[in-house]
């Protein structure tokens, strides 16, 4: 049994992410919600607008799984308050979050790490969302994932192979503890680097210095983290979590869905350090080559679609309307973050141009005001028609 069709509903949440995936089976549909948040809704009062989105999600009936890629407001605040109540009422069987949200990540914790360090954490306003996700997970099944671990979605989505490509554990890649401000080879800051990067790409190792782990050799759980924190005092343990809190994009869940030859990539806001683990492995690079649908990382930021990832996508094409041309889905709102003079505006112009030139790009900003979402349908056996 495998799905005959996959529908992706891209909600226009302004600056944020909200993607509803519907897998069509003969025996009934299965629905997976990936993120529900906004830090700047496109219009109206934010709560009203998000309520409309929540009601639309609910109108489709049962939700089978919820993915909260990482703990930033623009990805999870919809899970809090009234809108979160609506989502919880859809009784998802499975709640997927990154390993860093696992309450077990702090020795005797009964609450997510976020709450335990809340006094020092700027995103305290996400508390109700964090608590709701936790409660939903407890009622059904909570899975905290890391690179190479099972997603838990396998039983819910027969015939779909799911790979968790990130976030790495600290053991898999200690690099996630920092976000590098610049990376001429990988970021989209300067136009000139397009050429330089392209010229230097010929089959070389993407991350020559990255540690290598075979997926089956990856740690099965948080053993390393726990071992490392066991000897520490409470304060030091909290500090450890705080360090990761400052680099939340590096804790983003990266999911790759595959149905036969058809595949869709949802990387949340993953940045280069998060990507380095999967991009450093031949088997994952092979899978990434085949991506047909790419959820553009981090709202089109200059630092979240590594050039080495983009160049892997074999379905990129300059031929408009080619039958299997890569589809890029971008959820963003311009003018909110970054700085044009610094070449850090979101979405980043050079990236946007490339996405538009080499893929069928859809951006939520192009939706008319009256539209809450746009639907895309994919028939895995028939290549990739656009929506
Ligand atoms: Zn985001």
CSV table of C-alpha atoms and ligand atoms in Angstrom, one decimal:
chain,number,residue,atom,x,y,z
A,1,UNK,CA,0.0,0.0,0.0
A,2,UNK,CA,1.4,3.4,-1.0
A,3,UNK,CA,-0.2,6.8,-1.4
A,4,UNK,CA,-1.6,7.5,-4.9
A,5,UNK,CA,-1.3,11.2,-4.4
A,6,UNK,CA,0.2,13.7,-2.1
A,7,UNK,CA,-1.3,17.2,-1.5
A,8,UNK,CA,0.7,20.0,0.1
A,9,UNK,CA,-1.2,22.9,1.4
A,10,UNK,CA,1.0,25.9,1.9
A,11,UNK,CA,-0.6,28.3,4.3
A,12,UNK,CA,0.3,32.0,4.0
A,13,UNK,CA,1.2,32.7,7.6
A,14,UNK,CA,3.4,35.7,6.7
A,15,UNK,CA,6.8,35.2,8.4
A,16,UNK,CA,6.5,31.6,9.6
A,17,UNK,CA,5.8,28.1,8.4
A,18,UNK,CA,2.7,26.0,8.2
A,19,UNK,CA,2.5,23.1,5.8
A,20,UNK,CA,-0.2,20.5,5.7
A,21,UNK,CA,0.6,17.3,3.9
A,22,UNK,CA,-2.2,14.9,2.9
A,23,UNK,CA,-1.3,11.4,1.7
A,24,UNK,CA,-4.1,9.8,-0.3
A,25,UNK,CA,-4.6,6.1,0.3
A,26,UNK,CA,-7.4,3.9,-0.9
A,27,UNK,CA,-8.3,3.3,2.8
A,28,UNK,CA,-8.5,7.0,3.6
A,29,UNK,CA,-6.2,10.0,3.8
A,30,UNK,CA,-3.4,10.5,6.3
A,31,UNK,CA,-2.6,14.1,7.3
A,32,UNK,CA,0.7,15.5,8.7
A,33,UNK,CA,1.1,19.1,9.8
A,34,UNK,CA,4.6,20.5,9.7
A,35,UNK,CA,4.9,23.6,11.9
A,36,UNK,CA,2.2,26.1,12.7
A,37,UNK,CA,3.6,29.5,13.6
A,38,UNK,CA,4.0,33.1,12.6
A,39,UNK,CA,6.0,36.0,13.9
A,40,UNK,CA,4.3,38.4,11.5
A,41,UNK,CA,1.0,37.2,9.9
A,42,UNK,CA,0.2,38.8,6.6
A,43,UNK,CA,-2.7,40.9,7.8
A,44,UNK,CA,-5.5,41.4,10.3
A,45,UNK,CA,-4.9,40.9,14.0
A,46,UNK,CA,-2.5,38.0,14.3
A,47,UNK,CA,-4.7,35.9,16.6
A,48,UNK,CA,-7.7,36.1,14.3
A,49,UNK,CA,-5.7,35.2,11.3
A,50,UNK,CA,-4.1,32.2,12.9
A,51,UNK,CA,-7.5,31.1,14.1
A,52,UNK,CA,-8.7,31.1,10.5
A,53,UNK,CA,-5.8,28.9,9.6
A,54,UNK,CA,-6.4,26.5,12.6
A,55,UNK,CA,-10.1,26.2,11.6
A,56,UNK,CA,-9.1,25.4,8.0
A,57,UNK,CA,-6.8,22.7,9.2
A,58,UNK,CA,-9.6,21.3,11.4
A,59,UNK,CA,-12.1,21.4,8.6
A,60,UNK,CA,-10.2,18.5,6.9
A,61,UNK,CA,-10.8,16.2,9.9
A,62,UNK,CA,-8.4,14.1,11.7
A,63,UNK,CA,-4.7,15.0,12.0
A,64,UNK,CA,-2.4,11.9,12.1
A,65,UNK,CA,0.9,13.6,13.0
A,66,UNK,CA,2.3,16.9,14.0
A,67,UNK,CA,5.9,18.0,13.4
A,68,UNK,CA,7.3,21.0,15.3
A,69,UNK,CA,10.7,21.4,13.6
A,70,UNK,CA,12.2,23.7,16.2
A,71,UNK,CA,11.1,25.9,19.1
A,72,UNK,CA,11.1,29.3,17.3
A,73,UNK,CA,7.9,31.3,17.6
A,74,UNK,CA,7.3,31.5,13.8
A,75,UNK,CA,7.1,27.7,13.8
A,76,UNK,CA,5.2,26.8,16.9
A,77,UNK,CA,3.2,29.6,18.4
A,78,UNK,CA,0.1,28.3,16.6
A,79,UNK,CA,0.3,25.3,18.9
A,80,UNK,CA,-0.3,27.6,21.9
A,81,UNK,CA,-3.5,29.2,23.2
A,82,UNK,CA,-6.8,28.9,21.3
A,83,UNK,CA,-5.4,27.7,18.0
A,84,UNK,CA,-3.4,25.0,19.8
A,85,UNK,CA,-6.5,23.8,21.4
A,86,UNK,CA,-8.1,23.3,18.0
A,87,UNK,CA,-5.0,21.3,16.8
A,88,UNK,CA,-5.0,19.2,19.9
A,89,UNK,CA,-8.7,18.4,19.3
A,90,UNK,CA,-7.7,16.7,16.0
A,91,UNK,CA,-6.0,14.1,18.2
A,92,UNK,CA,-2.7,13.5,16.4
A,93,UNK,CA,-1.2,10.1,17.0
A,94,UNK,CA,2.3,11.3,16.8
A,95,UNK,CA,4.2,14.5,17.8
A,96,UNK,CA,7.7,14.8,16.3
A,97,UNK,CA,10.2,17.3,17.8
A,98,UNK,CA,14.0,17.5,17.7
A,99,UNK,CA,16.0,15.6,20.3
A,100,UNK,CA,16.8,18.9,22.1
A,101,UNK,CA,13.2,19.2,23.2
A,102,UNK,CA,13.2,15.8,24.9
A,103,UNK,CA,12.5,16.3,28.6
A,104,UNK,CA,14.9,13.4,29.2
A,105,UNK,CA,17.7,15.7,27.9
A,106,UNK,CA,17.8,17.1,31.4
A,107,UNK,CA,18.4,14.4,34.0
A,108,UNK,CA,15.4,14.6,36.3
A,109,UNK,CA,13.3,16.9,34.1
A,110,UNK,CA,9.6,16.4,33.9
A,111,UNK,CA,9.2,19.5,31.7
A,112,UNK,CA,10.8,20.3,28.4
A,113,UNK,CA,14.2,21.9,28.7
A,114,UNK,CA,12.7,25.1,27.4
A,115,UNK,CA,10.6,25.7,30.4
A,116,UNK,CA,13.3,24.8,32.9
A,117,UNK,CA,15.5,27.5,31.5
A,118,UNK,CA,12.6,29.8,30.8
A,119,UNK,CA,13.9,32.7,33.0
A,120,UNK,CA,16.8,33.1,30.8
A,121,UNK,CA,15.2,32.3,27.5
A,122,UNK,CA,13.9,35.1,25.3
A,123,UNK,CA,11.2,33.0,23.7
A,124,UNK,CA,9.3,32.6,26.9
A,125,UNK,CA,6.2,33.6,25.0
A,126,UNK,CA,6.2,30.2,23.4
A,127,UNK,CA,5.6,28.5,26.7
A,128,UNK,CA,2.0,27.6,26.0
A,129,UNK,CA,2.9,26.1,22.7
A,130,UNK,CA,5.8,24.1,24.2
A,131,UNK,CA,3.5,22.8,26.9
A,132,UNK,CA,0.7,21.9,24.5
A,133,UNK,CA,3.1,20.0,22.2
A,134,UNK,CA,4.3,18.2,25.2
A,135,UNK,CA,0.8,17.3,26.3
A,136,UNK,CA,-0.2,16.2,22.9
A,137,UNK,CA,2.8,14.0,22.7
A,138,UNK,CA,2.1,12.5,26.1
A,139,UNK,CA,-1.5,11.7,25.1
A,140,UNK,CA,-0.4,9.9,22.0
A,141,UNK,CA,3.2,9.3,21.1
A,142,UNK,CA,6.1,11.8,21.3
A,143,UNK,CA,9.2,11.1,19.2
A,144,UNK,CA,12.3,13.2,19.6
A,145,UNK,CA,14.4,12.7,16.6
A,146,UNK,CA,18.0,13.2,15.5
A,147,UNK,CA,20.0,12.6,12.3
A,148,UNK,CA,19.4,9.0,11.2
A,149,UNK,CA,16.9,8.1,13.9
A,150,UNK,CA,13.4,6.7,13.0
A,151,UNK,CA,10.8,9.4,12.6
A,152,UNK,CA,7.9,7.3,13.9
A,153,UNK,CA,5.9,8.3,10.8
A,154,UNK,CA,6.7,4.9,9.1
A,155,UNK,CA,3.6,3.2,10.6
A,156,UNK,CA,1.4,6.2,9.9
A,157,UNK,CA,2.4,6.5,6.2
A,158,UNK,CA,2.7,3.0,4.6
A,159,UNK,CA,4.7,3.0,1.4
A,160,UNK,CA,6.5,6.2,2.3
A,161,UNK,CA,10.1,6.1,3.4
A,162,UNK,CA,11.1,8.9,5.8
A,163,UNK,CA,14.6,9.9,6.5
A,164,UNK,CA,15.5,12.2,9.4
A,165,UNK,CA,18.5,14.2,8.1
A,166,UNK,CA,18.8,16.4,11.1
A,167,UNK,CA,19.4,17.8,13.6
A,168,UNK,CA,22.6,16.0,14.5
A,169,UNK,CA,23.3,15.2,18.1
A,170,UNK,CA,26.3,16.9,19.6
A,171,UNK,CA,28.1,13.7,19.1
A,172,UNK,CA,27.3,13.6,15.4
A,173,UNK,CA,28.3,17.2,14.9
A,174,UNK,CA,29.5,19.4,17.7
A,175,UNK,CA,29.4,22.2,15.2
A,176,UNK,CA,25.7,22.9,15.8
A,177,UNK,CA,26.7,24.7,19.0
A,178,UNK,CA,27.5,27.8,16.9
A,179,UNK,CA,26.1,29.5,13.9
A,180,UNK,CA,28.8,30.8,11.7
A,181,UNK,CA,28.1,34.4,10.5
A,182,UNK,CA,29.7,34.1,7.1
A,183,UNK,CA,30.5,31.3,4.7
A,184,UNK,CA,31.3,32.5,1.2
A,185,UNK,CA,31.1,29.1,-0.3
A,186,UNK,CA,27.8,28.1,1.2
A,187,UNK,CA,25.8,31.3,1.8
A,188,UNK,CA,24.0,33.5,-0.6
A,189,UNK,CA,25.4,36.8,0.6
A,190,UNK,CA,27.3,37.9,-2.5
A,191,UNK,CA,26.5,37.3,-6.1
A,192,UNK,CA,30.1,36.8,-7.2
A,193,UNK,CA,30.4,33.7,-5.1
A,194,UNK,CA,27.8,32.0,-7.3
A,195,UNK,CA,30.5,31.5,-10.0
A,196,UNK,CA,33.3,30.8,-7.6
A,197,UNK,CA,31.2,28.2,-5.8
A,198,UNK,CA,30.1,26.6,-9.0
A,199,UNK,CA,33.6,26.4,-10.3
A,200,UNK,CA,34.9,24.7,-7.2
A,201,UNK,CA,32.2,22.1,-6.9
A,202,UNK,CA,33.3,19.3,-9.2
A,203,UNK,CA,32.7,16.3,-7.1
A,204,UNK,CA,34.8,17.4,-4.2
A,205,UNK,CA,34.0,16.4,-0.6
A,206,UNK,CA,31.4,18.8,0.7
A,207,UNK,CA,32.6,18.9,4.2
A,208,UNK,CA,36.1,17.5,4.1
A,209,UNK,CA,36.7,18.0,7.8
A,210,UNK,CA,33.3,16.8,9.1
A,211,UNK,CA,33.1,13.7,11.3
A,212,UNK,CA,31.7,10.7,9.4
A,213,UNK,CA,29.1,8.4,10.8
A,214,UNK,CA,27.3,5.7,9.0
A,215,UNK,CA,23.5,6.1,9.7
A,216,UNK,CA,23.4,2.7,11.4
A,217,UNK,CA,26.4,3.7,13.6
A,218,UNK,CA,24.6,6.9,14.8
A,219,UNK,CA,23.8,6.9,18.5
A,220,UNK,CA,20.4,5.6,19.1
A,221,UNK,CA,19.4,8.2,21.6
A,222,UNK,CA,20.8,10.8,23.9
A,223,UNK,CA,23.4,8.6,25.6
A,224,UNK,CA,26.2,10.9,24.9
A,225,UNK,CA,24.4,14.0,26.0
A,226,UNK,CA,23.3,12.3,29.2
A,227,UNK,CA,26.7,10.9,29.8
A,228,UNK,CA,28.2,14.3,29.4
A,229,UNK,CA,25.8,16.1,31.6
A,230,UNK,CA,25.5,13.5,34.3
A,231,UNK,CA,28.6,14.7,36.1
A,232,UNK,CA,27.6,18.3,35.9
A,233,UNK,CA,25.7,20.4,38.4
A,234,UNK,CA,22.2,21.6,37.7
A,235,UNK,CA,23.5,25.0,36.7
A,236,UNK,CA,26.0,23.6,34.2
A,237,UNK,CA,23.4,21.4,32.8
A,238,UNK,CA,21.1,24.3,32.3
A,239,UNK,CA,23.9,26.2,30.6
A,240,UNK,CA,24.3,23.4,28.2
A,241,UNK,CA,20.7,23.6,27.1
A,242,UNK,CA,21.0,27.4,27.0
A,243,UNK,CA,23.8,27.1,24.5
A,244,UNK,CA,21.6,25.2,22.2
A,245,UNK,CA,18.8,27.6,22.7
A,246,UNK,CA,20.8,30.3,21.1
A,247,UNK,CA,21.2,28.3,18.0
A,248,UNK,CA,17.7,26.9,17.6
A,249,UNK,CA,17.9,26.8,13.8
A,250,UNK,CA,20.6,24.2,14.2
A,251,UNK,CA,18.1,22.1,16.1
A,252,UNK,CA,15.6,22.1,13.3
A,253,UNK,CA,14.2,18.7,12.2
A,254,UNK,CA,15.0,17.9,8.6
A,255,UNK,CA,12.6,15.4,7.0
A,256,UNK,CA,12.9,13.7,3.7
A,257,UNK,CA,9.7,11.9,2.4
A,258,UNK,CA,10.1,9.4,-0.4
A,259,UNK,CA,7.5,7.5,-2.4
A,260,UNK,CA,9.2,5.5,-5.0
A,261,UNK,CA,11.3,7.9,-7.0
A,262,UNK,CA,9.4,10.9,-5.8
A,263,UNK,CA,10.7,12.9,-2.8
A,264,UNK,CA,9.9,16.0,-0.7
A,265,UNK,CA,12.3,17.8,1.6
A,266,UNK,CA,11.2,19.7,4.6
A,267,UNK,CA,14.2,21.2,6.5
A,268,UNK,CA,12.5,23.8,8.7
A,269,UNK,CA,15.1,26.5,9.4
A,270,UNK,CA,18.1,24.3,9.3
A,271,UNK,CA,21.4,26.1,8.8
A,272,UNK,CA,24.7,24.9,7.6
A,273,UNK,CA,25.9,23.4,10.8
A,274,UNK,CA,22.8,21.3,11.0
A,275,UNK,CA,23.1,20.3,7.4
A,276,UNK,CA,26.8,19.4,7.7
A,277,UNK,CA,26.0,16.0,9.2
A,278,UNK,CA,23.8,14.7,6.4
A,279,UNK,CA,25.6,16.5,3.6
A,280,UNK,CA,28.8,14.9,4.9
A,281,UNK,CA,27.5,11.4,4.0
A,282,UNK,CA,27.4,9.9,0.6
A,283,UNK,CA,24.2,7.9,1.1
A,284,UNK,CA,22.2,11.1,2.1
A,285,UNK,CA,23.8,13.1,-0.7
A,286,UNK,CA,22.5,10.5,-3.1
A,287,UNK,CA,19.0,10.7,-1.7
A,288,UNK,CA,19.1,14.5,-1.8
A,289,UNK,CA,19.9,14.5,-5.5
A,290,UNK,CA,16.5,13.1,-6.2
A,291,UNK,CA,14.4,15.8,-4.4
A,292,UNK,CA,11.4,16.9,-6.3
A,293,UNK,CA,9.8,19.3,-3.8
A,294,UNK,CA,12.0,21.6,-1.7
A,295,UNK,CA,10.5,23.5,1.2
A,296,UNK,CA,12.9,26.5,1.1
A,297,UNK,CA,14.9,26.6,4.4
A,298,UNK,CA,14.5,29.5,6.9
A,299,UNK,CA,12.1,31.6,4.8
A,300,UNK,CA,14.7,32.2,2.1
A,301,UNK,CA,17.5,33.4,4.4
A,302,UNK,CA,21.0,33.7,2.9
A,303,UNK,CA,22.4,31.1,5.2
A,304,UNK,CA,19.9,28.2,5.1
A,305,UNK,CA,20.0,26.7,1.7
A,306,UNK,CA,23.6,25.6,1.6
A,307,UNK,CA,24.9,26.0,-2.0
A,308,UNK,CA,26.3,22.5,-1.8
A,309,UNK,CA,22.8,21.3,-1.1
A,310,UNK,CA,21.2,23.3,-3.9
A,311,UNK,CA,23.7,22.0,-6.4
A,312,UNK,CA,22.9,18.4,-5.5
A,313,UNK,CA,19.3,18.8,-6.7
A,314,UNK,CA,19.3,17.0,-10.0
A,315,UNK,CA,15.8,18.3,-10.9
A,316,UNK,CA,16.9,21.9,-11.1
A,317,UNK,CA,16.4,23.1,-14.6
A,318,UNK,CA,16.3,26.4,-16.4
A,319,UNK,CA,13.7,25.0,-18.7
A,320,UNK,CA,10.4,26.4,-17.5
A,321,UNK,CA,7.5,23.9,-17.4
A,322,UNK,CA,9.8,20.9,-17.8
A,323,UNK,CA,7.8,17.9,-16.7
A,324,UNK,CA,9.9,17.0,-13.6
A,325,UNK,CA,11.3,20.3,-12.8
A,326,UNK,CA,12.1,20.9,-9.1
A,327,UNK,CA,9.3,22.6,-7.2
A,328,UNK,CA,10.4,25.1,-4.5
A,329,UNK,CA,7.9,26.2,-1.8
A,330,UNK,CA,8.8,29.4,0.1
A,331,UNK,CA,7.0,30.7,3.1
A,332,UNK,CA,8.1,34.2,4.0
A,333,UNK,CA,7.3,37.8,4.4
A,334,UNK,CA,9.8,40.3,3.1
A,335,UNK,CA,10.8,43.5,4.9
A,336,UNK,CA,10.7,41.9,8.4
A,337,UNK,CA,14.2,40.7,9.0
A,338,UNK,CA,17.7,41.2,7.8
A,339,UNK,CA,19.3,44.2,6.0
A,340,UNK,CA,19.6,44.8,2.3
A,341,UNK,CA,22.8,46.7,2.7
A,342,UNK,CA,24.3,43.8,4.6
A,343,UNK,CA,23.0,41.4,2.0
A,344,UNK,CA,21.1,39.6,4.8
A,345,UNK,CA,17.5,40.6,3.9
A,346,UNK,CA,15.0,37.8,4.1
A,347,UNK,CA,14.2,36.4,1.6
A,348,UNK,CA,17.7,37.0,0.2
A,349,UNK,CA,17.5,38.4,-3.4
A,350,UNK,CA,20.3,36.3,-4.9
A,351,UNK,CA,18.7,33.1,-3.5
A,352,UNK,CA,15.3,34.1,-4.8
A,353,UNK,CA,16.6,34.7,-8.3
A,354,UNK,CA,18.3,31.3,-8.4
A,355,UNK,CA,15.2,29.6,-7.0
A,356,UNK,CA,13.1,31.3,-9.7
A,357,UNK,CA,15.6,30.6,-12.5
A,358,UNK,CA,16.1,26.9,-11.7
A,359,UNK,CA,12.9,25.7,-10.2
A,360,UNK,CA,9.1,26.2,-10.2
A,361,UNK,CA,9.1,28.6,-7.3
A,362,UNK,CA,6.0,29.4,-5.2
A,363,UNK,CA,6.2,32.1,-2.6
A,364,UNK,CA,3.4,32.8,-0.1
A,365,UNK,CA,3.9,36.5,-0.7
A,366,UNK,CA,2.4,36.2,-4.2
A,367,UNK,CA,-0.9,35.0,-2.9
A,368,UNK,CA,-3.8,37.5,-3.2
A,369,UNK,CA,-4.9,38.9,0.1
A,370,UNK,CA,-8.1,36.9,0.1
A,371,UNK,CA,-6.3,33.5,-0.1
A,372,UNK,CA,-5.3,31.7,3.0
A,373,UNK,CA,-3.3,29.0,1.2
A,374,UNK,CA,-2.3,27.4,-2.0
A,375,UNK,CA,-2.6,23.7,-2.8
A,376,UNK,CA,-0.1,21.6,-4.7
A,377,UNK,CA,-0.8,18.0,-5.8
A,378,UNK,CA,1.8,15.5,-6.7
A,379,UNK,CA,1.2,12.1,-8.2
A,380,UNK,CA,4.3,10.1,-7.4
A,381,UNK,CA,4.0,7.6,-10.2
A,382,UNK,CA,3.5,10.4,-12.8
A,383,UNK,CA,6.4,12.7,-12.2
A,384,UNK,CA,5.8,16.0,-10.7
A,385,UNK,CA,3.0,18.2,-12.1
A,386,UNK,CA,2.9,21.6,-10.4
A,387,UNK,CA,0.0,22.9,-8.5
B,1,LIG,ZN1,11.5,30.3,10.9
